[in-house]
Amino acid sequence: MRVAAARYAIGMPPDFDAFAAHQRRLLGDAAAQGAQVAVLPEYLALELAATFDDSVRSNTRASLAAVQRYRDDWLTLFAGLARDTGMHIVAGSFLVDIGGGRYRNRSDLFSPDGGHAWQDKLQLTGFEKKTGVIEPGDTLKVFDLGGARAGIAICYDIEFPLLARTQWEAGARLLLVPSCTDTAAGATRVRVGCLARALENRCFVAQSVTAGEAPWTPILDVNTGSAGLFAPMDVGFPADGVLVETNDADVWAIADLDVDALEAARVDAQVDNDRDWVGQARPALVRAVLSSFDSPA
């Protein structure tokens, strides 16, 4: 399965048609390179706040409310692109109005046969909490993508090992990570989370990121990090776990992921973190005890 993760430069589209044209070009390029799965970044829909005047796009709450008018167009656009390209598409994320002035950070997944599914972000960052209007999701999902079962972990969610472990236990061998970070520290946290989850669960991880600066919005004003695809640090894979990462000139990080080979490589594995996971729950280890020092002789 060939998977593509985007390093997406935030632009300033004048209208939805311009945004849609850009998505067609971008995803068409991934498909032309043979991608079967494409991952776009977190908060992608908030690029559409650029289509409103400064009083809206410069205000977080106003932006969230305004972009809701594009929700149906968004779903139609990416459903059509999945069908036309033959790819499964993770359309970044859209802050969806769930009523009562509350929003969920939702990552929509579209399949080539017209199917639509989604994963809501489960753990909120400090920024999301401070908005006072974003709330966490309440369901953790996995999805069949034909050649592999996958889970979606939206940015901060990949930093929580038990979420990824639950998806792994439900059969996920690929984690798809739409992300958006505005500092080097944030980019490092998410990248380290991706590498750690690949190690712990013996799985692949694909991370998409936002890039560049957009001073017209307080949400996507500064964007950092590289898109990449990651694997376990074990026999048959790169020693640093990095299959491919973008540089400043790249849009797509693309790699072929062989889930069958991943499972077969267990025979020669140096470590078995995924199978040894249960060892952490041994009764003697579930609580640490304070140990005293022996008295000197």
mmCIF file of C-alpha atoms in Angstrom:
data_model
loop_
_atom_site.group_PDB
_atom_site.id
_atom_site.type_symbol
_atom_site.label_atom_id
_atom_site.label_comp_id
_atom_site.label_asym_id
_atom_site.label_seq_id
_atom_site.Cartn_x
_atom_site.Cartn_y
_atom_site.Cartn_z
ATOM 1 C CA MET A 1 0.000 0.000 0.000
ATOM 2 C CA ARG A 2 1.465 3.347 -1.065
ATOM 3 C CA VAL A 3 0.724 6.097 1.450
ATOM 4 C CA ALA A 4 1.234 9.833 0.990
ATOM 5 C CA ALA A 5 1.356 12.393 3.815
ATOM 6 C CA ALA A 6 1.299 16.093 2.963
ATOM 7 C CA ARG A 7 3.434 18.989 4.097
ATOM 8 C CA TYR A 8 0.693 21.474 3.330
ATOM 9 C CA ALA A 9 1.584 25.148 2.890
ATOM 10 C CA ILE A 10 -1.251 27.270 4.274
ATOM 11 C CA GLY A 11 -2.580 29.657 1.656
ATOM 12 C CA MET A 12 -5.255 32.330 1.454
ATOM 13 C CA PRO A 13 -7.924 31.119 -0.983
ATOM 14 C CA PRO A 14 -10.324 33.866 -2.130
ATOM 15 C CA ASP A 15 -13.286 31.489 -2.339
ATOM 16 C CA PHE A 16 -14.266 27.823 -2.032
ATOM 17 C CA ASP A 17 -13.721 27.184 -5.742
ATOM 18 C CA ALA A 18 -10.076 28.230 -5.442
ATOM 19 C CA PHE A 19 -9.650 26.014 -2.377
ATOM 20 C CA ALA A 20 -11.241 23.084 -4.244
ATOM 21 C CA ALA A 21 -9.024 23.592 -7.290
ATOM 22 C CA HIS A 22 -5.951 23.474 -5.080
ATOM 23 C CA GLN A 23 -7.099 20.217 -3.465
ATOM 24 C CA ARG A 24 -7.674 18.690 -6.895
ATOM 25 C CA ARG A 25 -4.163 19.593 -8.021
ATOM 26 C CA LEU A 26 -2.581 18.450 -4.776
ATOM 27 C CA LEU A 27 -4.372 15.116 -4.516
ATOM 28 C CA GLY A 28 -4.086 14.524 -8.246
ATOM 29 C CA ASP A 29 -0.317 14.766 -7.859
ATOM 30 C CA ALA A 30 -0.338 12.176 -5.044
ATOM 31 C CA ALA A 31 -2.485 9.845 -7.134
ATOM 32 C CA ALA A 32 -0.174 10.303 -10.128
ATOM 33 C CA GLN A 33 2.664 9.052 -7.911
ATOM 34 C CA GLY A 34 0.705 5.906 -7.155
ATOM 35 C CA ALA A 35 -0.631 6.778 -3.716
ATOM 36 C CA GLN A 36 -3.547 4.707 -2.471
ATOM 37 C CA VAL A 37 -3.967 6.631 0.785
ATOM 38 C CA ALA A 38 -3.450 10.385 1.193
ATOM 39 C CA VAL A 39 -3.320 12.279 4.482
ATOM 40 C CA LEU A 40 -3.914 16.036 4.736
ATOM 41 C CA PRO A 41 -3.218 18.091 7.887
ATOM 42 C CA GLU A 42 -5.196 19.060 10.956
ATOM 43 C CA TYR A 43 -7.218 22.320 10.785
ATOM 44 C CA LEU A 44 -7.214 22.236 6.989
ATOM 45 C CA ALA A 45 -10.777 23.581 6.831
ATOM 46 C CA LEU A 46 -9.775 26.732 8.681
ATOM 47 C CA GLU A 47 -7.848 27.816 5.596
ATOM 48 C CA LEU A 48 -11.347 28.612 4.332
ATOM 49 C CA ALA A 49 -11.646 31.370 6.940
ATOM 50 C CA ALA A 50 -9.570 33.396 4.462
ATOM 51 C CA THR A 51 -12.691 33.743 2.307
ATOM 52 C CA PHE A 52 -14.263 36.054 4.908
ATOM 53 C CA ASP A 53 -13.347 39.611 5.874
ATOM 54 C CA ASP A 54 -10.736 40.426 8.482
ATOM 55 C CA SER A 55 -13.236 40.820 11.307
ATOM 56 C CA VAL A 56 -14.102 37.123 10.895
ATOM 57 C CA ARG A 57 -10.815 35.509 9.911
ATOM 58 C CA SER A 58 -8.877 37.286 12.662
ATOM 59 C CA ASN A 59 -11.200 35.916 15.345
ATOM 60 C CA THR A 60 -11.075 32.246 16.356
ATOM 61 C CA ARG A 61 -14.727 31.831 17.339
ATOM 62 C CA ALA A 62 -15.985 33.812 14.378
ATOM 63 C CA SER A 63 -13.849 31.698 12.034
ATOM 64 C CA LEU A 64 -15.198 28.446 13.459
ATOM 65 C CA ALA A 65 -18.775 29.638 13.005
ATOM 66 C CA ALA A 66 -18.239 31.059 9.519
ATOM 67 C CA VAL A 67 -16.659 27.999 7.892
ATOM 68 C CA GLN A 68 -19.687 25.869 8.771
ATOM 69 C CA ARG A 69 -21.388 27.144 5.619
ATOM 70 C CA TYR A 70 -18.824 25.128 3.652
ATOM 71 C CA ARG A 71 -19.431 21.826 5.427
ATOM 72 C CA ASP A 72 -21.647 20.274 2.737
ATOM 73 C CA ASP A 73 -19.351 21.526 -0.033
ATOM 74 C CA TRP A 74 -16.382 20.061 1.859
ATOM 75 C CA LEU A 75 -17.988 16.631 2.063
ATOM 76 C CA THR A 76 -18.975 16.714 -1.609
ATOM 77 C CA LEU A 77 -15.512 17.851 -2.704
ATOM 78 C CA PHE A 78 -13.496 15.183 -0.913
ATOM 79 C CA ALA A 79 -15.972 12.392 -1.633
ATOM 80 C CA GLY A 80 -15.599 13.237 -5.329
ATOM 81 C CA LEU A 81 -11.827 13.413 -5.102
ATOM 82 C CA ALA A 82 -11.643 10.014 -3.411
ATOM 83 C CA ARG A 83 -13.786 8.561 -6.166
ATOM 84 C CA ASP A 84 -11.910 10.285 -8.992
ATOM 85 C CA THR A 85 -8.403 9.476 -7.729
ATOM 86 C CA GLY A 86 -9.173 5.992 -6.414
ATOM 87 C CA MET A 87 -7.547 6.905 -3.092
ATOM 88 C CA HIS A 88 -8.655 6.797 0.506
ATOM 89 C CA ILE A 89 -8.364 10.427 1.635
ATOM 90 C CA VAL A 90 -7.982 11.719 5.179
ATOM 91 C CA ALA A 91 -9.199 15.278 4.635
ATOM 92 C CA GLY A 92 -7.227 16.850 7.469
ATOM 93 C CA SER A 93 -9.751 18.100 9.983
ATOM 94 C CA PHE A 94 -12.858 20.280 10.094
ATOM 95 C CA LEU A 95 -14.126 21.869 13.319
ATOM 96 C CA VAL A 96 -17.731 20.667 13.105
ATOM 97 C CA ASP A 97 -20.605 22.487 14.820
ATOM 98 C CA ILE A 98 -22.374 19.915 17.018
ATOM 99 C CA GLY A 99 -24.919 22.373 18.417
ATOM 100 C CA GLY A 100 -25.041 24.737 21.327
ATOM 101 C CA GLY A 101 -22.074 26.692 20.021
ATOM 102 C CA ARG A 102 -19.790 23.682 20.513
ATOM 103 C CA TYR A 103 -17.381 22.135 17.995
ATOM 104 C CA ARG A 104 -15.505 18.887 17.518
ATOM 105 C CA ASN A 105 -12.202 18.607 15.691
ATOM 106 C CA ARG A 106 -13.219 15.984 13.118
ATOM 107 C CA SER A 107 -11.040 14.156 10.633
ATOM 108 C CA ASP A 108 -13.123 12.935 7.698
ATOM 109 C CA LEU A 109 -12.087 9.781 5.843
ATOM 110 C CA PHE A 110 -13.363 9.181 2.317
ATOM 111 C CA SER A 111 -13.139 5.936 0.358
ATOM 112 C CA PRO A 112 -13.039 5.471 -3.423
ATOM 113 C CA ASP A 113 -16.391 3.682 -3.385
ATOM 114 C CA GLY A 114 -18.159 6.712 -1.927
ATOM 115 C CA GLY A 115 -17.919 5.777 1.746
ATOM 116 C CA HIS A 116 -17.478 8.406 4.448
ATOM 117 C CA ALA A 117 -16.297 7.896 8.028
ATOM 118 C CA TRP A 118 -14.605 10.060 10.643
ATOM 119 C CA GLN A 119 -12.597 10.221 13.828
ATOM 120 C CA ASP A 120 -12.983 13.072 16.320
ATOM 121 C CA LYS A 121 -9.983 14.352 18.267
ATOM 122 C CA LEU A 122 -10.074 12.860 21.757
ATOM 123 C CA GLN A 123 -7.481 14.841 23.716
ATOM 124 C CA LEU A 124 -7.567 18.629 23.556
ATOM 125 C CA THR A 125 -4.506 20.864 23.582
ATOM 126 C CA GLY A 126 -4.234 23.906 25.808
ATOM 127 C CA PHE A 127 -5.194 26.126 22.862
ATOM 128 C CA GLU A 128 -8.325 24.095 22.150
ATOM 129 C CA LYS A 129 -9.381 24.166 25.780
ATOM 130 C CA LYS A 130 -8.881 27.917 25.985
ATOM 131 C CA THR A 131 -11.258 28.548 23.082
ATOM 132 C CA GLY A 132 -14.039 27.483 25.428
ATOM 133 C CA VAL A 133 -16.038 26.038 22.533
ATOM 134 C CA ILE A 134 -14.129 22.929 21.381
ATOM 135 C CA GLU A 135 -14.926 19.628 23.056
ATOM 136 C CA PRO A 136 -13.320 16.181 22.751
ATOM 137 C CA GLY A 137 -14.789 13.258 20.888
ATOM 138 C CA ASP A 138 -16.055 10.196 22.706
ATOM 139 C CA THR A 139 -15.382 7.263 20.351
ATOM 140 C CA LEU A 140 -12.160 5.627 19.187
ATOM 141 C CA LYS A 141 -12.379 3.946 15.774
ATOM 142 C CA VAL A 142 -10.478 1.854 13.250
ATOM 143 C CA PHE A 143 -11.132 1.568 9.515
ATOM 144 C CA ASP A 144 -10.542 -1.052 6.805
ATOM 145 C CA LEU A 145 -8.628 0.479 3.893
ATOM 146 C CA GLY A 146 -8.477 -2.639 1.773
ATOM 147 C CA GLY A 147 -4.805 -3.500 2.208
ATOM 148 C CA ALA A 148 -4.648 -2.597 5.879
ATOM 149 C CA ARG A 149 -6.695 -1.655 8.902
ATOM 150 C CA ALA A 150 -5.958 1.877 10.074
ATOM 151 C CA GLY A 151 -6.675 4.281 12.883
ATOM 152 C CA ILE A 152 -6.659 8.075 12.858
ATOM 153 C CA ALA A 153 -4.885 9.967 15.656
ATOM 154 C CA ILE A 154 -5.318 13.720 15.322
ATOM 155 C CA CYS A 155 -2.122 15.519 16.332
ATOM 156 C CA TYR A 156 -2.060 15.545 20.173
ATOM 157 C CA ASP A 157 -3.832 12.150 20.275
ATOM 158 C CA ILE A 158 -0.689 10.422 18.945
ATOM 159 C CA GLU A 159 1.108 11.444 22.151
ATOM 160 C CA PHE A 160 -1.133 9.111 24.212
ATOM 161 C CA PRO A 161 0.020 5.470 24.013
ATOM 162 C CA LEU A 162 -3.153 3.832 25.310
ATOM 163 C CA LEU A 163 -5.270 5.323 22.518
ATOM 164 C CA ALA A 164 -2.960 3.937 19.839
ATOM 165 C CA ARG A 165 -2.723 0.632 21.686
ATOM 166 C CA THR A 166 -6.503 0.290 21.680
ATOM 167 C CA GLN A 167 -6.553 0.875 17.930
ATOM 168 C CA TRP A 168 -3.749 -1.672 17.484
ATOM 169 C CA GLU A 169 -5.704 -4.225 19.511
ATOM 170 C CA ALA A 170 -8.630 -3.623 17.135
ATOM 171 C CA GLY A 171 -6.362 -4.576 14.229
ATOM 172 C CA ALA A 172 -4.838 -1.242 13.158
ATOM 173 C CA ARG A 173 -1.354 -1.608 11.691
ATOM 174 C CA LEU A 174 -1.299 1.900 10.259
ATOM 175 C CA LEU A 175 -1.897 5.123 12.183
ATOM 176 C CA LEU A 176 -2.792 8.231 10.173
ATOM 177 C CA VAL A 177 -1.876 11.494 11.889
ATOM 178 C CA PRO A 178 -3.161 14.846 10.616
ATOM 179 C CA SER A 179 -1.234 17.455 12.629
ATOM 180 C CA CYS A 180 -0.689 21.173 13.072
ATOM 181 C CA THR A 181 2.012 22.651 15.321
ATOM 182 C CA ASP A 182 3.276 26.208 15.712
ATOM 183 C CA THR A 183 6.546 25.672 17.583
ATOM 184 C CA ALA A 184 9.611 23.490 17.171
ATOM 185 C CA ALA A 185 8.795 21.890 20.519
ATOM 186 C CA GLY A 186 5.274 21.033 19.353
ATOM 187 C CA ALA A 187 6.559 19.555 16.112
ATOM 188 C CA THR A 188 9.057 17.462 18.068
ATOM 189 C CA ARG A 189 6.399 16.197 20.472
ATOM 190 C CA VAL A 190 4.165 14.955 17.672
ATOM 191 C CA ARG A 191 7.050 13.442 15.707
ATOM 192 C CA VAL A 192 8.369 11.650 18.805
ATOM 193 C CA GLY A 193 4.827 10.428 19.484
ATOM 194 C CA CYS A 194 4.677 8.973 15.969
ATOM 195 C CA LEU A 195 8.007 7.190 16.407
ATOM 196 C CA ALA A 196 7.083 5.897 19.861
ATOM 197 C CA ARG A 197 3.737 4.509 18.710
ATOM 198 C CA ALA A 198 5.468 2.782 15.756
ATOM 199 C CA LEU A 199 7.937 1.199 18.189
ATOM 200 C CA GLU A 200 5.431 0.159 20.856
ATOM 201 C CA ASN A 201 2.876 -1.325 18.512
ATOM 202 C CA ARG A 202 5.038 -2.575 15.636
ATOM 203 C CA CYS A 203 3.040 -0.549 13.163
ATOM 204 C CA PHE A 204 3.393 2.138 10.511
ATOM 205 C CA VAL A 205 2.579 5.801 11.154
ATOM 206 C CA ALA A 206 1.924 8.511 8.545
ATOM 207 C CA GLN A 207 2.021 12.144 9.697
ATOM 208 C CA SER A 208 0.813 15.158 7.717
ATOM 209 C CA VAL A 209 1.680 18.728 8.779
ATOM 210 C CA THR A 210 0.784 22.339 8.055
ATOM 211 C CA ALA A 211 3.600 24.591 6.824
ATOM 212 C CA GLY A 212 4.395 28.267 6.372
ATOM 213 C CA GLU A 213 2.914 31.398 7.892
ATOM 214 C CA ALA A 214 -0.594 32.831 7.637
ATOM 215 C CA PRO A 215 -0.656 36.045 9.691
ATOM 216 C CA TRP A 216 -4.298 36.674 8.780
ATOM 217 C CA THR A 217 -5.464 33.906 11.159
ATOM 218 C CA PRO A 218 -4.743 33.334 14.863
ATOM 219 C CA ILE A 219 -5.176 29.585 14.376
ATOM 220 C CA LEU A 220 -2.823 28.846 11.460
ATOM 221 C CA ASP A 221 -0.521 31.836 11.852
ATOM 222 C CA VAL A 222 2.740 29.862 12.258
ATOM 223 C CA ASN A 223 3.251 26.253 11.167
ATOM 224 C CA THR A 224 6.191 23.936 11.747
ATOM 225 C CA GLY A 225 7.401 20.383 11.186
ATOM 226 C CA SER A 226 7.907 17.827 8.435
ATOM 227 C CA ALA A 227 5.536 15.255 7.042
ATOM 228 C CA GLY A 228 6.778 11.695 7.332
ATOM 229 C CA LEU A 229 6.154 7.984 7.372
ATOM 230 C CA PHE A 230 7.544 5.926 10.231
ATOM 231 C CA ALA A 231 8.166 2.252 10.996
ATOM 232 C CA PRO A 232 9.431 0.141 13.915
ATOM 233 C CA MET A 233 13.166 0.478 14.620
ATOM 234 C CA ASP A 234 13.893 -3.172 13.960
ATOM 235 C CA VAL A 235 15.224 -5.670 11.433
ATOM 236 C CA GLY A 236 14.057 -4.864 7.922
ATOM 237 C CA PHE A 237 13.328 -1.195 8.634
ATOM 238 C CA PRO A 238 15.460 1.955 9.004
ATOM 239 C CA ALA A 239 17.421 2.093 12.245
ATOM 240 C CA ASP A 240 15.897 5.479 13.095
ATOM 241 C CA GLY A 241 12.380 4.397 12.141
ATOM 242 C CA VAL A 242 12.086 7.055 9.437
ATOM 243 C CA LEU A 243 10.960 5.699 6.068
ATOM 244 C CA VAL A 244 10.704 9.143 4.480
ATOM 245 C CA GLU A 245 10.340 12.778 5.554
ATOM 246 C CA THR A 246 9.734 15.980 3.644
ATOM 247 C CA ASN A 247 12.168 18.833 3.367
ATOM 248 C CA ASP A 248 11.217 22.457 2.762
ATOM 249 C CA ALA A 249 10.763 21.897 -0.969
ATOM 250 C CA ASP A 250 8.555 18.795 -0.723
ATOM 251 C CA VAL A 251 4.774 18.572 -0.609
ATOM 252 C CA TRP A 252 4.373 14.820 -0.213
ATOM 253 C CA ALA A 253 6.169 12.194 1.827
ATOM 254 C CA ILE A 254 5.388 8.930 0.049
ATOM 255 C CA ALA A 255 6.352 5.345 0.891
ATOM 256 C CA ASP A 256 5.195 1.804 0.213
ATOM 257 C CA LEU A 257 3.979 0.107 3.381
ATOM 258 C CA ASP A 258 3.795 -3.696 3.402
ATOM 259 C CA VAL A 259 1.719 -4.879 6.350
ATOM 260 C CA ASP A 260 2.304 -8.535 5.507
ATOM 261 C CA ALA A 261 6.081 -7.963 5.567
ATOM 262 C CA LEU A 262 5.668 -6.109 8.857
ATOM 263 C CA GLU A 263 4.055 -9.172 10.413
ATOM 264 C CA ALA A 264 6.508 -11.599 8.785
ATOM 265 C CA ALA A 265 9.476 -9.644 10.143
ATOM 266 C CA ARG A 266 8.532 -10.771 13.650
ATOM 267 C CA VAL A 267 10.499 -13.971 13.036
ATOM 268 C CA ASP A 268 13.799 -12.077 13.088
ATOM 269 C CA ALA A 269 12.715 -9.244 15.378
ATOM 270 C CA GLN A 270 15.229 -7.953 17.892
ATOM 271 C CA VAL A 271 12.457 -6.807 20.237
ATOM 272 C CA ASP A 272 8.759 -7.554 20.658
ATOM 273 C CA ASN A 273 7.366 -4.427 22.254
ATOM 274 C CA ASP A 274 3.864 -5.066 20.952
ATOM 275 C CA ARG A 275 3.695 -8.651 22.249
ATOM 276 C CA ASP A 276 5.579 -7.809 25.448
ATOM 277 C CA TRP A 277 3.179 -4.959 26.217
ATOM 278 C CA VAL A 278 1.164 -7.105 28.640
ATOM 279 C CA GLY A 279 4.241 -7.587 30.805
ATOM 280 C CA GLN A 280 3.732 -4.070 32.136
ATOM 281 C CA ALA A 281 0.511 -5.217 33.785
ATOM 282 C CA ARG A 282 2.067 -7.916 35.944
ATOM 283 C CA PRO A 283 0.656 -7.570 39.481
ATOM 284 C CA ALA A 284 4.046 -6.773 40.953
ATOM 285 C CA LEU A 285 4.522 -3.898 38.491
ATOM 286 C CA VAL A 286 1.198 -2.060 38.538
ATOM 287 C CA ARG A 287 2.304 0.027 41.514
ATOM 288 C CA ALA A 288 5.768 1.339 42.305
ATOM 289 C CA VAL A 289 7.007 0.903 45.863
ATOM 290 C CA LEU A 290 9.317 3.240 47.728
ATOM 291 C CA SER A 291 12.516 1.340 48.386
ATOM 292 C CA SER A 292 14.798 2.138 51.302
ATOM 293 C CA PHE A 293 18.578 2.062 51.063
ATOM 294 C CA ASP A 294 20.505 -0.698 52.811
ATOM 295 C CA SER A 295 22.460 0.485 55.792
ATOM 296 C CA PRO A 296 26.198 0.761 55.181
ATOM 297 C CA ALA A 297 28.206 -2.135 56.491
#
